[in-house]
């Protein structure tokens, strides 16, 4: 069964940077589009990036566009999220998932990892 382990979160000041990683086991990620999602306190989970199987297409919502960069290393079965110029509203728990495609945010795997917490302080 596909499982994810996210890491790289932490406490950072406004304007700082973090790089998140997501390592998968149980399947070969190279066959799937992948997404990063976040869940802030009191808010619904939202997609913050998507990358196609071959990394030739990425997608971001306006809230993070120009600040976040998603990448993947299929040989390592790993997904990354570089987050720059962080804002207080980026505070959330971040998760990775398999998605249907980068036209939407439909997830496919039944299991979510524990996520990695990002806290941006002002």
Short mmCIF file of N, CA, C and O in Angstrom, two decimals:
data_model
loop_
_atom_site.label_atom_id
_atom_site.label_comp_id
_atom_site.label_asym_id
_atom_site.label_seq_id
_atom_site.Cartn_x
_atom_site.Cartn_y
_atom_site.Cartn_z
N UNK A 1 0.86 -1.20 0.00
CA UNK A 1 0.00 0.00 0.00
C UNK A 1 0.88 1.24 0.00
O UNK A 1 1.86 1.31 0.73
N UNK A 2 0.50 2.19 -0.81
CA UNK A 2 1.27 3.43 -0.91
C UNK A 2 1.22 4.19 0.41
O UNK A 2 0.14 4.41 0.97
N UNK A 3 2.39 4.60 0.88
CA UNK A 3 2.48 5.39 2.11
C UNK A 3 3.43 6.55 1.88
O UNK A 3 4.38 6.47 1.10
N UNK A 4 3.17 7.65 2.61
CA UNK A 4 3.97 8.86 2.47
C UNK A 4 4.55 9.26 3.83
O UNK A 4 3.88 9.15 4.86
N UNK A 5 5.77 9.77 3.80
CA UNK A 5 6.38 10.36 4.98
C UNK A 5 6.89 11.74 4.60
O UNK A 5 7.81 11.88 3.80
N UNK A 6 6.24 12.75 5.17
CA UNK A 6 6.62 14.15 4.90
C UNK A 6 7.59 14.62 5.98
O UNK A 6 7.49 14.21 7.14
N UNK A 7 8.49 15.52 5.58
CA UNK A 7 9.46 16.08 6.52
C UNK A 7 9.91 17.44 6.04
O UNK A 7 9.60 17.85 4.91
N UNK A 8 10.63 18.15 6.90
CA UNK A 8 11.22 19.42 6.53
C UNK A 8 10.52 20.63 7.11
O UNK A 8 10.99 21.76 6.93
N UNK A 9 9.41 20.41 7.77
CA UNK A 9 8.71 21.53 8.37
C UNK A 9 9.44 22.09 9.57
O UNK A 9 10.47 21.55 10.00
N UNK A 10 8.92 23.18 10.11
CA UNK A 10 9.54 23.78 11.28
C UNK A 10 9.01 25.17 11.52
O UNK A 10 8.02 25.60 10.92
N UNK A 11 9.70 25.89 12.40
CA UNK A 11 9.35 27.26 12.74
C UNK A 11 10.27 28.20 11.98
O UNK A 11 11.49 28.06 12.04
N UNK A 12 9.67 29.13 11.27
CA UNK A 12 10.45 30.08 10.48
C UNK A 12 9.80 31.45 10.57
O UNK A 12 8.58 31.55 10.78
N UNK A 13 10.60 32.48 10.42
CA UNK A 13 10.06 33.83 10.47
C UNK A 13 9.47 34.23 9.11
O UNK A 13 9.81 33.66 8.07
N UNK A 14 8.60 35.21 9.15
CA UNK A 14 8.05 35.75 7.91
C UNK A 14 9.20 36.14 6.98
O UNK A 14 10.17 36.76 7.41
N UNK A 15 9.06 35.75 5.72
CA UNK A 15 10.10 36.02 4.74
C UNK A 15 11.13 34.92 4.60
O UNK A 15 11.95 34.95 3.68
N UNK A 16 11.07 33.94 5.49
CA UNK A 16 12.04 32.85 5.46
C UNK A 16 11.67 31.78 4.45
O UNK A 16 10.68 31.89 3.70
N UNK A 17 12.48 30.72 4.45
CA UNK A 17 12.31 29.64 3.48
C UNK A 17 12.38 28.29 4.18
O UNK A 17 13.02 28.14 5.22
N UNK A 18 11.71 27.33 3.57
CA UNK A 18 11.78 25.94 3.99
C UNK A 18 11.70 25.05 2.76
O UNK A 18 11.09 25.44 1.75
N UNK A 19 12.28 23.87 2.86
CA UNK A 19 12.15 22.88 1.80
C UNK A 19 11.55 21.60 2.39
O UNK A 19 12.16 20.99 3.28
N UNK A 20 10.39 21.26 1.92
CA UNK A 20 9.72 20.06 2.38
C UNK A 20 10.06 18.88 1.48
O UNK A 20 10.27 19.05 0.28
N UNK A 21 10.07 17.70 2.07
CA UNK A 21 10.29 16.47 1.32
C UNK A 21 9.18 15.48 1.62
O UNK A 21 8.62 15.48 2.72
N UNK A 22 8.91 14.63 0.66
CA UNK A 22 7.91 13.57 0.83
C UNK A 22 8.47 12.31 0.19
O UNK A 22 8.69 12.29 -1.02
N UNK A 23 8.71 11.32 1.02
CA UNK A 23 9.22 10.04 0.52
C UNK A 23 8.08 9.04 0.52
O UNK A 23 7.36 8.90 1.51
N UNK A 24 7.95 8.33 -0.59
CA UNK A 24 6.86 7.36 -0.71
C UNK A 24 7.42 5.94 -0.68
O UNK A 24 8.54 5.68 -1.10
N UNK A 25 6.60 5.05 -0.20
CA UNK A 25 6.92 3.62 -0.23
C UNK A 25 5.68 2.85 -0.62
O UNK A 25 4.56 3.34 -0.48
N UNK A 26 5.88 1.66 -1.14
CA UNK A 26 4.75 0.82 -1.50
C UNK A 26 4.33 0.90 -2.95
O UNK A 26 3.50 0.10 -3.40
N UNK A 27 4.87 1.85 -3.69
CA UNK A 27 4.55 1.98 -5.12
C UNK A 27 5.58 2.88 -5.75
O UNK A 27 6.32 3.60 -5.07
N UNK A 28 5.62 2.88 -7.06
CA UNK A 28 6.56 3.70 -7.81
C UNK A 28 5.85 4.99 -8.21
O UNK A 28 4.93 4.98 -9.03
N UNK A 29 6.30 6.11 -7.66
CA UNK A 29 5.62 7.39 -7.89
C UNK A 29 5.76 7.91 -9.30
O UNK A 29 5.02 8.81 -9.69
N UNK A 30 6.69 7.36 -10.07
CA UNK A 30 6.93 7.93 -11.40
C UNK A 30 5.71 7.82 -12.30
O UNK A 30 5.64 8.49 -13.32
N UNK A 31 4.76 6.99 -11.95
CA UNK A 31 3.57 6.79 -12.80
C UNK A 31 2.46 7.78 -12.50
O UNK A 31 1.43 7.76 -13.18
N UNK A 32 2.66 8.65 -11.46
CA UNK A 32 1.54 9.46 -10.98
C UNK A 32 1.85 10.94 -10.94
O UNK A 32 2.96 11.34 -10.57
N UNK A 33 0.84 11.76 -11.23
CA UNK A 33 0.96 13.18 -10.87
C UNK A 33 0.88 13.27 -9.35
O UNK A 33 0.21 12.47 -8.69
N UNK A 34 1.57 14.26 -8.79
CA UNK A 34 1.64 14.39 -7.33
C UNK A 34 1.29 15.80 -6.90
O UNK A 34 1.54 16.76 -7.65
N UNK A 35 0.75 15.90 -5.71
CA UNK A 35 0.40 17.21 -5.19
C UNK A 35 0.83 17.40 -3.76
O UNK A 35 1.00 16.44 -3.00
N UNK A 36 1.03 18.66 -3.39
CA UNK A 36 1.20 19.06 -2.00
C UNK A 36 -0.10 19.73 -1.57
O UNK A 36 -0.67 20.53 -2.31
N UNK A 37 -0.50 19.41 -0.36
CA UNK A 37 -1.71 19.98 0.23
C UNK A 37 -1.36 20.53 1.60
O UNK A 37 -0.37 20.13 2.21
N UNK A 38 -2.19 21.43 2.10
CA UNK A 38 -1.98 21.92 3.46
C UNK A 38 -3.32 22.10 4.16
O UNK A 38 -4.35 22.32 3.53
N UNK A 39 -3.24 21.98 5.46
CA UNK A 39 -4.42 22.15 6.29
C UNK A 39 -4.07 23.08 7.42
O UNK A 39 -3.27 22.74 8.30
N UNK A 40 -4.67 24.25 7.39
CA UNK A 40 -4.45 25.24 8.45
C UNK A 40 -5.51 25.08 9.52
O UNK A 40 -6.60 24.57 9.26
N UNK A 41 -5.23 25.52 10.73
CA UNK A 41 -6.21 25.40 11.82
C UNK A 41 -7.54 26.05 11.45
O UNK A 41 -7.58 27.20 11.01
N UNK A 42 -8.61 25.29 11.57
CA UNK A 42 -9.94 25.82 11.30
C UNK A 42 -10.29 25.96 9.83
O UNK A 42 -11.35 26.49 9.50
N UNK A 43 -9.42 25.46 8.96
CA UNK A 43 -9.68 25.57 7.53
C UNK A 43 -9.67 24.20 6.86
O UNK A 43 -9.09 23.25 7.40
N UNK A 44 -10.28 24.11 5.70
CA UNK A 44 -10.27 22.87 4.95
C UNK A 44 -8.90 22.66 4.28
O UNK A 44 -8.18 23.61 4.01
N UNK A 45 -8.60 21.40 4.03
CA UNK A 45 -7.37 21.08 3.33
C UNK A 45 -7.42 21.65 1.91
O UNK A 45 -8.45 21.56 1.23
N UNK A 46 -6.32 22.25 1.47
CA UNK A 46 -6.28 22.85 0.14
C UNK A 46 -5.02 22.42 -0.60
O UNK A 46 -3.97 22.19 0.01
N UNK A 47 -5.11 22.36 -1.92
CA UNK A 47 -3.95 22.04 -2.73
C UNK A 47 -3.07 23.26 -2.91
O UNK A 47 -3.58 24.37 -3.14
N UNK A 48 -1.75 23.08 -2.81
CA UNK A 48 -0.83 24.20 -2.99
C UNK A 48 0.17 23.97 -4.12
O UNK A 48 0.91 24.88 -4.48
N UNK A 49 0.22 22.78 -4.67
CA UNK A 49 1.06 22.56 -5.84
C UNK A 49 0.74 21.21 -6.45
O UNK A 49 0.28 20.30 -5.76
N UNK A 50 1.02 21.12 -7.73
CA UNK A 50 0.82 19.85 -8.46
C UNK A 50 1.92 19.74 -9.49
O UNK A 50 2.34 20.75 -10.08
N UNK A 51 2.40 18.52 -9.71
CA UNK A 51 3.44 18.28 -10.71
C UNK A 51 3.09 17.01 -11.47
O UNK A 51 2.67 16.01 -10.88
N UNK A 52 3.26 17.06 -12.77
CA UNK A 52 2.93 15.91 -13.61
C UNK A 52 3.97 14.81 -13.46
O UNK A 52 5.02 15.00 -12.84
N UNK A 53 3.67 13.66 -14.04
CA UNK A 53 4.54 12.49 -13.91
C UNK A 53 5.97 12.79 -14.36
O UNK A 53 6.93 12.38 -13.72
N UNK A 54 6.08 13.48 -15.47
CA UNK A 54 7.41 13.76 -16.03
C UNK A 54 7.93 15.13 -15.65
O UNK A 54 8.98 15.56 -16.14
N UNK A 55 7.20 15.81 -14.78
CA UNK A 55 7.59 17.14 -14.29
C UNK A 55 7.56 18.21 -15.37
O UNK A 55 8.16 19.27 -15.19
N UNK A 56 6.85 17.97 -16.45
CA UNK A 56 6.78 18.99 -17.51
C UNK A 56 5.64 19.97 -17.29
O UNK A 56 5.49 20.95 -18.03
N UNK A 57 4.85 19.72 -16.27
CA UNK A 57 3.76 20.64 -15.96
C UNK A 57 3.63 20.77 -14.44
O UNK A 57 3.69 19.78 -13.71
N UNK A 58 3.48 22.03 -14.00
CA UNK A 58 3.22 22.30 -12.59
C UNK A 58 2.05 23.26 -12.49
O UNK A 58 1.72 23.97 -13.44
N UNK A 59 1.44 23.28 -11.32
CA UNK A 59 0.32 24.17 -11.08
C UNK A 59 0.34 24.65 -9.63
O UNK A 59 0.69 23.89 -8.72
N UNK A 60 -0.02 25.92 -9.45
CA UNK A 60 -0.07 26.52 -8.12
C UNK A 60 -1.29 27.42 -8.02
O UNK A 60 -1.64 28.09 -8.99
N UNK A 61 -1.90 27.50 -6.86
CA UNK A 61 -2.94 28.51 -6.67
C UNK A 61 -2.28 29.89 -6.55
O UNK A 61 -1.09 30.00 -6.27
N UNK A 62 -3.07 30.92 -6.74
CA UNK A 62 -2.53 32.27 -6.70
C UNK A 62 -1.90 32.60 -5.35
O UNK A 62 -0.97 33.41 -5.27
N UNK A 63 -2.37 31.97 -4.30
CA UNK A 63 -1.88 32.29 -2.95
C UNK A 63 -0.40 31.94 -2.76
O UNK A 63 0.26 32.51 -1.88
N UNK A 64 0.14 31.03 -3.56
CA UNK A 64 1.53 30.63 -3.38
C UNK A 64 2.36 30.81 -4.65
O UNK A 64 3.58 30.61 -4.64
N UNK A 65 1.71 31.16 -5.75
CA UNK A 65 2.41 31.28 -7.03
C UNK A 65 3.54 32.29 -6.93
O UNK A 65 3.37 33.38 -6.39
N UNK A 66 4.70 31.91 -7.44
CA UNK A 66 5.87 32.78 -7.39
C UNK A 66 6.69 32.61 -6.12
O UNK A 66 7.82 33.12 -6.04
N UNK A 67 6.15 31.91 -5.13
CA UNK A 67 6.87 31.70 -3.87
C UNK A 67 7.19 30.23 -3.64
O UNK A 67 8.21 29.90 -3.04
N UNK A 68 6.34 29.34 -4.09
CA UNK A 68 6.52 27.90 -3.91
C UNK A 68 6.94 27.26 -5.23
O UNK A 68 6.47 27.65 -6.31
N UNK A 69 7.82 26.27 -5.13
CA UNK A 69 8.25 25.51 -6.30
C UNK A 69 8.23 24.03 -5.98
O UNK A 69 8.90 23.59 -5.03
N UNK A 70 7.48 23.28 -6.75
CA UNK A 70 7.40 21.83 -6.56
C UNK A 70 8.36 21.15 -7.53
O UNK A 70 8.56 21.60 -8.66
N UNK A 71 8.96 20.07 -7.07
CA UNK A 71 9.85 19.27 -7.91
C UNK A 71 9.78 17.82 -7.46
O UNK A 71 9.22 17.52 -6.39
N UNK A 72 10.34 16.95 -8.27
CA UNK A 72 10.30 15.53 -7.92
C UNK A 72 11.56 14.84 -8.40
O UNK A 72 12.17 15.27 -9.38
N UNK A 73 11.93 13.79 -7.70
CA UNK A 73 13.04 12.94 -8.09
C UNK A 73 12.48 11.52 -8.17
O UNK A 73 12.36 10.85 -7.14
N UNK A 74 12.12 11.10 -9.34
CA UNK A 74 11.48 9.79 -9.49
C UNK A 74 12.41 8.64 -9.11
O UNK A 74 11.96 7.60 -8.64
N UNK A 75 13.69 8.85 -9.30
CA UNK A 75 14.65 7.80 -8.93
C UNK A 75 14.67 7.57 -7.43
O UNK A 75 14.94 6.46 -6.97
N UNK A 76 14.37 8.62 -6.67
CA UNK A 76 14.35 8.52 -5.21
C UNK A 76 12.94 8.38 -4.66
O UNK A 76 12.75 8.36 -3.43
N UNK A 77 11.95 8.35 -5.57
CA UNK A 77 10.56 8.25 -5.13
C UNK A 77 10.20 9.37 -4.16
O UNK A 77 9.51 9.15 -3.15
N UNK A 78 10.66 10.57 -4.48
CA UNK A 78 10.56 11.69 -3.55
C UNK A 78 10.00 12.92 -4.24
O UNK A 78 10.34 13.21 -5.39
N UNK A 79 9.17 13.63 -3.49
CA UNK A 79 8.58 14.89 -3.93
C UNK A 79 9.10 15.99 -3.03
O UNK A 79 9.29 15.77 -1.82
N UNK A 80 9.32 17.18 -3.59
CA UNK A 80 9.84 18.31 -2.82
C UNK A 80 8.93 19.52 -2.99
O UNK A 80 8.23 19.65 -3.98
N UNK A 81 9.01 20.41 -1.99
CA UNK A 81 8.35 21.70 -2.10
C UNK A 81 9.27 22.76 -1.50
O UNK A 81 9.51 22.77 -0.30
N UNK A 82 9.79 23.60 -2.36
CA UNK A 82 10.61 24.74 -1.92
C UNK A 82 9.67 25.91 -1.66
O UNK A 82 8.95 26.32 -2.56
N UNK A 83 9.70 26.41 -0.45
CA UNK A 83 8.82 27.51 -0.06
C UNK A 83 9.67 28.71 0.32
O UNK A 83 10.47 28.63 1.27
N UNK A 84 9.52 29.79 -0.40
CA UNK A 84 10.27 31.02 -0.15
C UNK A 84 9.33 32.14 0.22
O UNK A 84 8.12 32.07 -0.03
N UNK A 85 9.90 33.19 0.82
CA UNK A 85 9.11 34.37 1.21
C UNK A 85 7.84 33.95 1.94
O UNK A 85 6.72 34.38 1.61
N UNK A 86 8.02 33.15 2.95
CA UNK A 86 6.88 32.61 3.68
C UNK A 86 6.10 33.69 4.41
O UNK A 86 6.67 34.67 4.91
N UNK A 87 4.80 33.50 4.45
CA UNK A 87 3.89 34.42 5.11
C UNK A 87 3.20 33.71 6.28
O UNK A 87 3.14 32.48 6.31
N UNK A 88 2.65 34.47 7.19
CA UNK A 88 1.99 33.88 8.34
C UNK A 88 0.82 32.98 7.90
O UNK A 88 0.55 31.97 8.55
N UNK A 89 0.19 33.33 6.80
CA UNK A 89 -0.93 32.52 6.33
C UNK A 89 -0.51 31.18 5.71
O UNK A 89 -1.36 30.36 5.35
N UNK A 90 0.79 30.96 5.59
CA UNK A 90 1.28 29.66 5.14
C UNK A 90 1.37 28.66 6.29
O UNK A 90 1.67 27.47 6.05
N UNK A 91 1.14 29.11 7.50
CA UNK A 91 1.17 28.21 8.65
C UNK A 91 0.12 27.12 8.48
O UNK A 91 -1.07 27.41 8.30
N UNK A 92 0.57 25.86 8.52
CA UNK A 92 -0.34 24.73 8.28
C UNK A 92 0.46 23.44 8.41
O UNK A 92 1.69 23.47 8.53
N UNK A 93 -0.26 22.34 8.37
CA UNK A 93 0.38 21.03 8.22
C UNK A 93 0.33 20.69 6.74
O UNK A 93 -0.73 20.79 6.11
N UNK A 94 1.47 20.29 6.21
CA UNK A 94 1.61 20.03 4.78
C UNK A 94 1.68 18.52 4.52
O UNK A 94 2.40 17.80 5.22
N UNK A 95 0.98 18.11 3.48
CA UNK A 95 0.89 16.70 3.11
C UNK A 95 1.17 16.53 1.61
O UNK A 95 0.91 17.43 0.83
N UNK A 96 1.61 15.35 1.24
CA UNK A 96 1.74 15.02 -0.18
C UNK A 96 0.74 13.91 -0.52
O UNK A 96 0.32 13.16 0.36
N UNK A 97 0.39 13.85 -1.79
CA UNK A 97 -0.58 12.85 -2.23
C UNK A 97 -0.48 12.62 -3.73
O UNK A 97 0.03 13.48 -4.46
N UNK A 98 -0.98 11.48 -4.13
CA UNK A 98 -1.17 11.20 -5.55
C UNK A 98 -2.45 11.89 -5.99
O UNK A 98 -3.47 11.83 -5.27
N UNK A 99 -2.42 12.54 -7.14
CA UNK A 99 -3.61 13.20 -7.66
C UNK A 99 -3.99 12.61 -9.01
O UNK A 99 -3.16 11.99 -9.69
N UNK A 100 -5.24 12.84 -9.39
CA UNK A 100 -5.73 12.32 -10.66
C UNK A 100 -5.00 12.99 -11.82
O UNK A 100 -4.54 12.33 -12.75
N UNK A 101 -4.89 14.29 -11.77
CA UNK A 101 -4.14 15.07 -12.75
C UNK A 101 -3.99 16.47 -12.21
O UNK A 101 -4.52 16.80 -11.14
N UNK A 102 -3.27 17.31 -12.94
CA UNK A 102 -3.05 18.68 -12.47
C UNK A 102 -4.11 19.65 -12.99
O UNK A 102 -3.92 20.86 -12.93
N UNK A 103 -5.22 19.13 -13.49
CA UNK A 103 -6.34 20.00 -13.84
C UNK A 103 -7.20 20.30 -12.62
O UNK A 103 -7.98 21.26 -12.63
N UNK A 104 -7.07 19.49 -11.59
CA UNK A 104 -7.84 19.69 -10.38
C UNK A 104 -7.05 19.20 -9.20
O UNK A 104 -5.83 19.02 -9.29
N UNK A 105 -7.74 18.96 -8.08
CA UNK A 105 -7.07 18.54 -6.86
C UNK A 105 -7.63 17.21 -6.34
O UNK A 105 -7.54 16.92 -5.16
N UNK A 106 -8.15 16.39 -7.23
CA UNK A 106 -8.69 15.10 -6.84
C UNK A 106 -7.57 14.15 -6.44
O UNK A 106 -6.66 13.90 -7.23
N UNK A 107 -7.64 13.66 -5.21
CA UNK A 107 -6.61 12.75 -4.73
C UNK A 107 -7.02 11.30 -4.96
O UNK A 107 -8.20 10.99 -5.07
N UNK A 108 -6.01 10.42 -5.01
CA UNK A 108 -6.27 9.04 -5.37
C UNK A 108 -5.94 8.02 -4.28
O UNK A 108 -6.62 7.03 -4.13
N UNK A 109 -4.88 8.26 -3.54
CA UNK A 109 -4.48 7.28 -2.55
C UNK A 109 -5.39 7.36 -1.33
O UNK A 109 -5.76 8.45 -0.91
N UNK A 110 -5.76 6.22 -0.75
CA UNK A 110 -6.69 6.23 0.39
C UNK A 110 -6.05 6.67 1.70
O UNK A 110 -6.77 7.00 2.65
N UNK A 111 -4.74 6.65 1.76
CA UNK A 111 -4.07 6.92 3.02
C UNK A 111 -3.25 8.21 2.91
O UNK A 111 -2.55 8.42 1.91
N UNK A 112 -3.32 9.03 3.93
CA UNK A 112 -2.52 10.24 4.04
C UNK A 112 -1.41 10.01 5.06
O UNK A 112 -1.59 9.27 6.02
N UNK A 113 -0.28 10.68 4.83
CA UNK A 113 0.77 10.63 5.82
C UNK A 113 0.44 11.51 7.01
O UNK A 113 -0.65 12.10 7.08
N UNK A 114 1.37 11.60 7.93
CA UNK A 114 1.14 12.41 9.13
C UNK A 114 1.36 13.89 8.86
O UNK A 114 0.99 14.74 9.67
N UNK A 115 1.98 14.20 7.75
CA UNK A 115 2.23 15.58 7.40
C UNK A 115 3.43 16.14 8.13
O UNK A 115 4.02 15.51 9.02
N UNK A 116 3.80 17.36 7.75
CA UNK A 116 4.88 18.08 8.42
C UNK A 116 4.39 19.49 8.71
O UNK A 116 3.82 20.15 7.84
N UNK A 117 4.59 19.93 9.93
CA UNK A 117 4.03 21.20 10.37
C UNK A 117 4.96 22.35 10.03
O UNK A 117 6.16 22.32 10.33
N UNK A 118 4.38 23.38 9.44
CA UNK A 118 5.09 24.62 9.13
C UNK A 118 4.44 25.74 9.93
O UNK A 118 3.23 25.94 9.85
N UNK A 119 5.26 26.44 10.69
CA UNK A 119 4.78 27.57 11.47
C UNK A 119 5.58 28.80 11.08
O UNK A 119 6.81 28.80 11.21
N UNK A 120 4.89 29.81 10.61
CA UNK A 120 5.54 31.05 10.19
C UNK A 120 5.18 32.13 11.20
O UNK A 120 4.01 32.47 11.38
N UNK A 121 6.20 32.65 11.85
CA UNK A 121 5.97 33.65 12.90
C UNK A 121 6.34 35.03 12.40
O UNK A 121 7.26 35.21 11.62
N UNK A 122 5.60 36.02 12.90
CA UNK A 122 5.87 37.41 12.49
C UNK A 122 6.70 38.12 13.52
O UNK A 122 6.98 37.61 14.60
#
